[in-house]
Coordinates of C-alpha atoms and ligand atoms in Angstrom, one line a residue:
X1 CA 107.6 92.2 106.1
X2 CA 110.8 90.8 107.6
X3 CA 110.9 87.1 107.1
X4 CA 112.8 86.4 110.4
X5 CA 110.2 88.3 112.4
X6 CA 107.4 86.4 110.9
X7 CA 109.2 83.1 111.6
X8 CA 109.6 83.9 115.3
X9 CA 105.9 84.5 115.8
X10 CA 104.9 81.5 113.6
X11 CA 107.0 79.2 115.7
X12 CA 105.3 80.2 118.9
X13 CA 101.9 79.0 117.5
X14 CA 100.4 76.3 119.6
X15 CA 96.6 76.5 119.0
X16 CA 95.1 73.5 117.3
X17 CA 91.5 74.7 117.0
X18 CA 90.0 78.1 116.2
X19 CA 86.6 78.3 118.0
X20 CA 86.3 81.8 119.2
X21 CA 88.5 84.9 119.7
X22 CA 87.7 85.2 123.4
X23 CA 91.1 84.0 124.5
X24 CA 93.1 85.2 121.6
X25 CA 96.4 86.9 122.5
X26 CA 97.7 90.1 120.8
X27 CA 100.7 88.2 119.4
X28 CA 98.3 85.6 117.9
X29 CA 96.4 88.3 116.0
X30 CA 99.7 89.7 114.8
X31 CA 100.8 86.3 113.6
X32 CA 97.6 85.8 111.6
X33 CA 98.0 89.3 110.1
X34 CA 101.6 88.7 109.1
X35 CA 101.0 85.2 107.6
X36 CA 97.9 86.5 105.8
X37 CA 100.0 89.3 104.3
X38 CA 102.5 86.8 103.0
X39 CA 99.7 84.7 101.5
X40 CA 98.1 87.8 100.0
X41 CA 101.4 88.4 98.2
X42 CA 101.3 84.8 96.9
X43 CA 97.7 85.4 95.7
X44 CA 98.8 88.4 93.6
X45 CA 101.4 86.2 91.7
X46 CA 100.7 84.5 88.5
X47 CA 101.0 81.1 90.2
X48 CA 98.7 81.4 93.1
X49 CA 99.2 78.0 94.7
X50 CA 101.7 76.9 97.3
X51 CA 102.4 73.3 98.5
X52 CA 102.1 74.1 102.2
X53 CA 99.3 71.7 103.0
X54 CA 100.0 69.1 100.3
X55 CA 98.7 65.7 101.3
X56 CA 96.5 67.2 104.0
X57 CA 92.7 66.8 103.9
X58 CA 90.4 69.8 104.8
X59 CA 86.8 68.9 105.3
X60 CA 84.3 71.7 104.9
X61 CA 81.0 71.0 106.8
X62 CA 78.3 73.5 106.4
X63 CA 74.9 73.0 108.1
X64 CA 73.8 76.5 107.2
X65 CA 73.7 78.6 104.0
X66 CA 76.8 80.5 103.0
X67 CA 78.5 81.9 99.9
X68 CA 81.5 83.9 101.0
X69 CA 82.7 81.8 104.0
X70 CA 82.3 78.5 102.4
X71 CA 83.7 79.5 99.0
X72 CA 86.8 81.2 100.6
X73 CA 87.6 78.3 102.9
X74 CA 87.5 75.9 100.0
X75 CA 89.6 78.1 97.8
X76 CA 92.0 78.8 100.7
X77 CA 92.5 75.1 101.2
X78 CA 93.0 74.5 97.5
X79 CA 95.5 77.4 97.2
X80 CA 97.5 75.6 99.9
X81 CA 97.3 72.4 97.9
X82 CA 95.2 70.5 100.4
X83 CA 92.6 68.0 99.3
X84 CA 89.1 69.2 100.2
X85 CA 86.0 67.2 101.2
X86 CA 82.8 69.1 100.8
X87 CA 79.9 68.3 102.9
X88 CA 76.4 69.8 102.8
X89 CA 73.9 68.8 105.5
X90 CA 71.0 68.4 103.2
X91 CA 72.6 65.7 101.0
X92 CA 74.5 63.8 103.6
X93 CA 73.8 60.8 105.8
X94 CA 72.5 63.2 108.5
X95 CA 69.2 63.0 106.6
X96 CA 69.3 59.2 107.3
X97 CA 69.6 59.7 111.1
X98 CA 73.4 59.8 111.6
X99 CA 74.5 62.1 114.4
X100 CA 76.9 65.1 113.8
X101 CA 79.6 63.4 115.9
X102 CA 79.3 60.2 113.9
X103 CA 79.6 62.2 110.7
X104 CA 82.7 63.9 112.0
X105 CA 84.2 60.5 113.0
X106 CA 83.5 59.3 109.5
X107 CA 85.4 62.2 108.0
X108 CA 88.3 61.5 110.4
X109 CA 88.3 57.9 109.3
X110 CA 88.9 59.2 105.7
X111 CA 92.0 61.0 106.9
X112 CA 90.7 64.5 107.5
X113 CA 93.3 66.8 109.2
X114 CA 91.3 69.9 109.5
X115 CA 87.5 70.4 109.9
X116 CA 85.8 73.7 109.0
X117 CA 82.3 73.8 110.6
X118 CA 79.3 76.1 110.3
X119 CA 76.2 75.3 112.3
X120 CA 73.1 77.2 113.3
X121 CA 73.5 76.0 116.9
X122 CA 76.1 77.7 119.1
X123 CA 78.6 75.3 120.5
X124 CA 78.6 72.6 117.8
X125 CA 82.2 73.3 116.7
X126 CA 83.4 73.2 120.4
X127 CA 81.6 69.9 120.9
X128 CA 83.3 68.4 117.8
X129 CA 86.7 69.8 118.9
X130 CA 86.3 68.3 122.3
X131 CA 85.6 64.9 120.8
X132 CA 88.6 65.2 118.4
X133 CA 90.8 65.9 121.4
X134 CA 89.2 63.2 123.6
X135 CA 89.8 60.6 120.9
X136 CA 93.4 61.9 120.2
X137 CA 92.7 62.4 116.5
X138 CA 95.0 65.4 116.2
X139 CA 92.3 67.0 114.0
X140 CA 92.0 70.8 114.1
X141 CA 88.5 72.3 114.2
X142 CA 87.7 75.8 112.7
X143 CA 84.5 77.5 113.6
X144 CA 83.0 79.1 110.5
X145 CA 80.1 80.5 112.4
X146 CA 78.0 78.9 115.1
X147 CA 74.6 80.4 115.9
X148 CA 74.9 83.8 117.5
X149 CA 78.1 82.8 119.3
X150 CA 81.2 83.4 117.2
X151 CA 82.6 83.8 113.7
X152 CA 86.3 84.1 114.3
X153 CA 87.6 84.1 110.8
X154 CA 85.2 86.8 109.7
X155 CA 86.5 89.1 112.5
X156 CA 90.1 88.2 111.5
X157 CA 89.5 89.1 107.9
X158 CA 87.7 92.3 109.0
X159 CA 90.8 93.1 111.2
X160 CA 93.2 92.3 108.3
X161 CA 91.1 94.6 106.0
X162 CA 91.1 97.5 108.4
X163 CA 94.8 97.1 109.3
X164 CA 95.9 97.0 105.6
X165 CA 94.0 100.2 104.9
X166 CA 95.9 101.8 107.8
X167 CA 99.3 100.3 106.9
X168 CA 99.4 98.3 103.7
X169 CA 103.0 97.3 104.2
X170 CA 102.8 95.9 107.7
X171 CA 99.2 95.2 108.9
X172 CA 99.4 94.8 112.7
X173 CA 97.1 95.2 115.7
X174 CA 98.6 98.4 117.0
X175 CA 97.6 100.5 113.9
X176 CA 94.0 100.3 115.1
X177 CA 94.8 101.7 118.6
X178 CA 92.5 104.6 119.4
X179 CA 90.5 104.3 116.1
X180 CA 86.8 104.7 116.3
X181 CA 84.8 101.8 114.8
X182 CA 81.0 102.0 114.6
X183 CA 79.1 98.7 114.3
X184 CA 75.6 99.4 113.2
X185 CA 72.5 97.1 113.0
X186 CA 71.4 93.8 114.4
X187 CA 74.1 93.3 117.0
X188 CA 71.9 91.0 119.1
X189 CA 71.8 88.2 116.6
X190 CA 75.3 88.7 115.2
X191 CA 78.2 86.3 115.8
X192 CA 80.2 88.7 113.5
X193 CA 79.7 91.6 116.0
X194 CA 80.6 89.4 119.0
X195 CA 83.9 88.2 117.4
X196 CA 84.7 91.7 116.1
X197 CA 84.3 93.0 119.7
X198 CA 87.1 90.7 120.9
X199 CA 89.5 91.7 118.1
X200 CA 88.8 95.4 118.1
X201 CA 89.0 95.8 121.8
X202 CA 92.3 93.7 121.8
X203 CA 93.6 96.3 119.3
X204 CA 92.6 99.2 121.6
X205 CA 90.0 100.5 119.2
X206 CA 86.9 102.4 120.5
X207 CA 83.9 100.3 119.6
X208 CA 80.5 102.0 119.3
X209 CA 77.4 99.9 118.7
X210 CA 74.3 101.5 117.2
X211 CA 70.8 100.2 116.4
X212 CA 67.4 100.0 118.0
X213 CA 67.3 98.9 121.7
X214 CA 65.7 95.7 120.6
X215 CA 68.7 94.8 118.5
X216 CA 71.5 96.4 120.6
X217 CA 71.2 95.2 124.2
X218 CA 72.7 97.4 126.8
X219 CA 74.6 94.5 128.2
X220 CA 77.3 95.0 125.5
X221 CA 78.7 97.9 127.5
X222 CA 79.9 95.3 130.0
X223 CA 82.1 93.9 127.3
X224 CA 83.7 97.3 126.7
X225 CA 81.7 98.7 123.9
X226 CA 79.7 101.9 123.9
X227 CA 76.0 101.4 123.1
X228 CA 73.9 104.0 121.2
X229 CA 70.2 103.8 120.3
X230 CA 70.6 106.4 117.6
X231 CA 73.1 106.6 114.7
X232 CA 74.7 110.0 115.1
X233 CA 76.8 109.6 118.2
X234 CA 78.2 106.3 116.8
X235 CA 79.1 107.8 113.4
X236 CA 80.5 111.0 114.6
X237 CA 84.3 111.0 113.7
X238 CA 84.3 107.3 113.1
X239 CA 87.3 105.8 111.2
X240 CA 85.4 102.7 110.1
X241 CA 81.7 101.9 109.9
X242 CA 80.6 98.2 109.8
X243 CA 77.0 97.7 108.8
X244 CA 75.3 94.4 109.8
X245 CA 72.4 92.6 108.1
X246 CA 69.1 92.2 109.9
X247 CA 69.3 88.5 110.7
X248 CA 65.6 87.8 110.2
X249 CA 66.2 84.0 110.1
X250 CA 67.4 84.3 113.8
X251 CA 64.6 86.7 114.9
X252 CA 61.9 84.9 116.9
X253 CA 59.7 88.0 117.4
X254 CA 59.2 91.5 116.0
X255 CA 62.3 93.4 116.6
X256 CA 61.7 96.3 114.2
X257 CA 58.5 98.0 113.1
X258 CA 59.4 97.6 109.3
X259 CA 62.4 97.5 107.1
X260 CA 61.5 100.9 105.8
X261 CA 61.5 102.4 109.2
X262 CA 64.7 100.7 110.1
X263 CA 66.4 102.2 107.0
X264 CA 65.1 105.6 107.9
X265 CA 66.6 105.5 111.3
X266 CA 69.7 103.3 110.9
X267 CA 70.4 102.9 107.2
X268 CA 73.9 104.0 106.2
X269 CA 73.7 106.7 103.5
X270 CA 76.2 109.1 102.0
X271 CA 74.7 112.0 104.0
X272 CA 75.1 110.2 107.3
X273 CA 78.6 109.2 106.5
X274 CA 79.5 112.9 106.3
X275 CA 79.4 112.8 110.2
X276 CA 82.4 110.4 110.1
X277 CA 86.1 111.2 109.5
X278 CA 86.7 112.3 105.9
X279 CA 88.7 109.1 105.2
X280 CA 86.0 106.8 106.7
X281 CA 85.7 103.3 105.1
X282 CA 82.7 101.1 105.1
X283 CA 82.6 97.4 105.9
X284 CA 79.8 94.8 105.7
X285 CA 80.4 91.0 106.2
X286 CA 77.7 90.2 103.6
X287 CA 75.3 89.1 102.5
X288 CA 74.0 92.7 102.1
X289 CA 70.4 93.8 101.8
X290 CA 70.7 96.9 99.6
X291 CA 68.4 99.7 100.7
X292 CA 68.0 98.3 104.2
X293 CA 71.2 98.5 106.2
X294 CA 73.0 100.6 103.5
X295 CA 72.3 102.2 100.2
X296 CA 73.7 100.9 96.9
X297 CA 75.3 104.2 96.4
X298 CA 77.7 103.8 99.3
X299 CA 78.1 100.1 98.9
X300 CA 79.3 100.4 95.3
X301 CA 81.6 103.4 95.9
X302 CA 85.1 101.9 95.6
X303 CA 86.6 104.9 97.6
X304 CA 84.3 104.2 100.5
X305 CA 83.4 100.6 100.5
X306 CA 85.7 97.7 101.6
X307 CA 83.0 95.1 100.9
X308 CA 84.8 93.4 98.0
X309 CA 88.2 93.8 99.7
X310 CA 86.8 92.0 102.7
X311 CA 85.9 89.0 100.5
X312 CA 89.3 89.1 98.8
X313 CA 91.1 89.3 102.2
X314 CA 89.0 86.3 103.3
X315 CA 91.0 83.9 101.2
X316 CA 94.4 85.0 102.4
X317 CA 93.3 85.1 106.1
X318 CA 91.7 81.7 105.9
X319 CA 94.9 80.4 104.2
X320 CA 96.8 81.8 107.1
X321 CA 94.6 80.2 109.7
X322 CA 94.5 76.8 108.0
X323 CA 98.3 76.9 107.6
X324 CA 98.8 77.8 111.3
X325 CA 96.4 75.2 112.7
X326 CA 97.9 72.5 110.5
X327 CA 101.2 73.2 112.3
X328 CA 102.6 75.4 109.6
X329 CA 105.8 76.3 111.4
X330 CA 106.8 72.7 111.9
X331 CA 106.4 72.0 108.2
X332 CA 107.3 75.4 106.9
X333 CA 107.3 75.5 103.1
X334 CA 110.0 77.4 101.3
X335 CA 107.3 79.1 99.3
X336 CA 106.1 81.8 101.6
X337 CA 107.6 84.4 99.4
Ligands
LIG1 C1 77.6 86.4 108.3 C2 77.3 85.1 108.9 O1 76.9 84.2 108.3 O2 77.5 85.1 110.1 N1 78.1 86.4 107.0 C3 79.3 85.9 106.6 O3 79.8 84.9 107.1 N2 80.0 86.6 105.7 C4 76.7 87.5 108.5 C5 75.3 87.3 108.1 O4 74.8 86.2 107.8 O5 74.6 88.4 108.0

């Protein structure tokens, strides 16, 4: 990557919060991809830490279970030399009746600069971001997944993973132009699918959604995706297949007859992947339910599966986002390479 080129884009960055990708511009995607590539290079060095966010405080507030997202946000903040404040809903003063906004204000009073929030209810990160702006705190809010609404950093790390497969030297949006991406499974309850739709369509990819009609509503065609209620048309000649977990914790009724039947119709297997392009790669945001949305055989095949690579990319991508939202360009460290 050319350093000067990266500087130009980084300096244009204005965004203080990352709440959704709905209004993300192509150059913003490219900036995240470029900065993430720089940080990925840092993470492959012997000394994996840079002083970019030294003295800054990153609070990680999770009101919902998580392994990957929480762990990688925390590690990303630490690799940037920020101090981290970890907060779990079950062991906080929320259990004593404090509101979420008062909890957020408490964290601001401790000197928090960036707040990473996951909540089961859509709109909570937006609400906190509004409050941060209203009270002129200058605190940046990152949505780490809110209800079924959005999970922007997951889509950004998926984008980074796909773009680096296509061009490891210079991951950028345009390499996905015209590629076919099949997203299979519980699209209805998936914030990951919604955020990926924004980034993939911005890249000019062809997005095909597949699953039972109860889990893949026809309305998604209005957003620009193609909807299939059988697997074959989605998989045929696909460049990437993204399997999604059945989000049973978000299902209020009976959306599928049984897990076995779902697997028989929509499970990703080696035989079914033969319909795709020969170089097809498989993604899954995790957590996976082996034997339901995909077989262990395909998930554990390193030539096929990008699942571990997604997790690895997650740290570099979240470092990039934290760095940019903290006003990276204005306090540019001399350590980016
Ligand atoms: C996803 C989530 O929580 O939205 N996982 C993740 O963040 N890696 C998807 C899921 O829960 O199935």
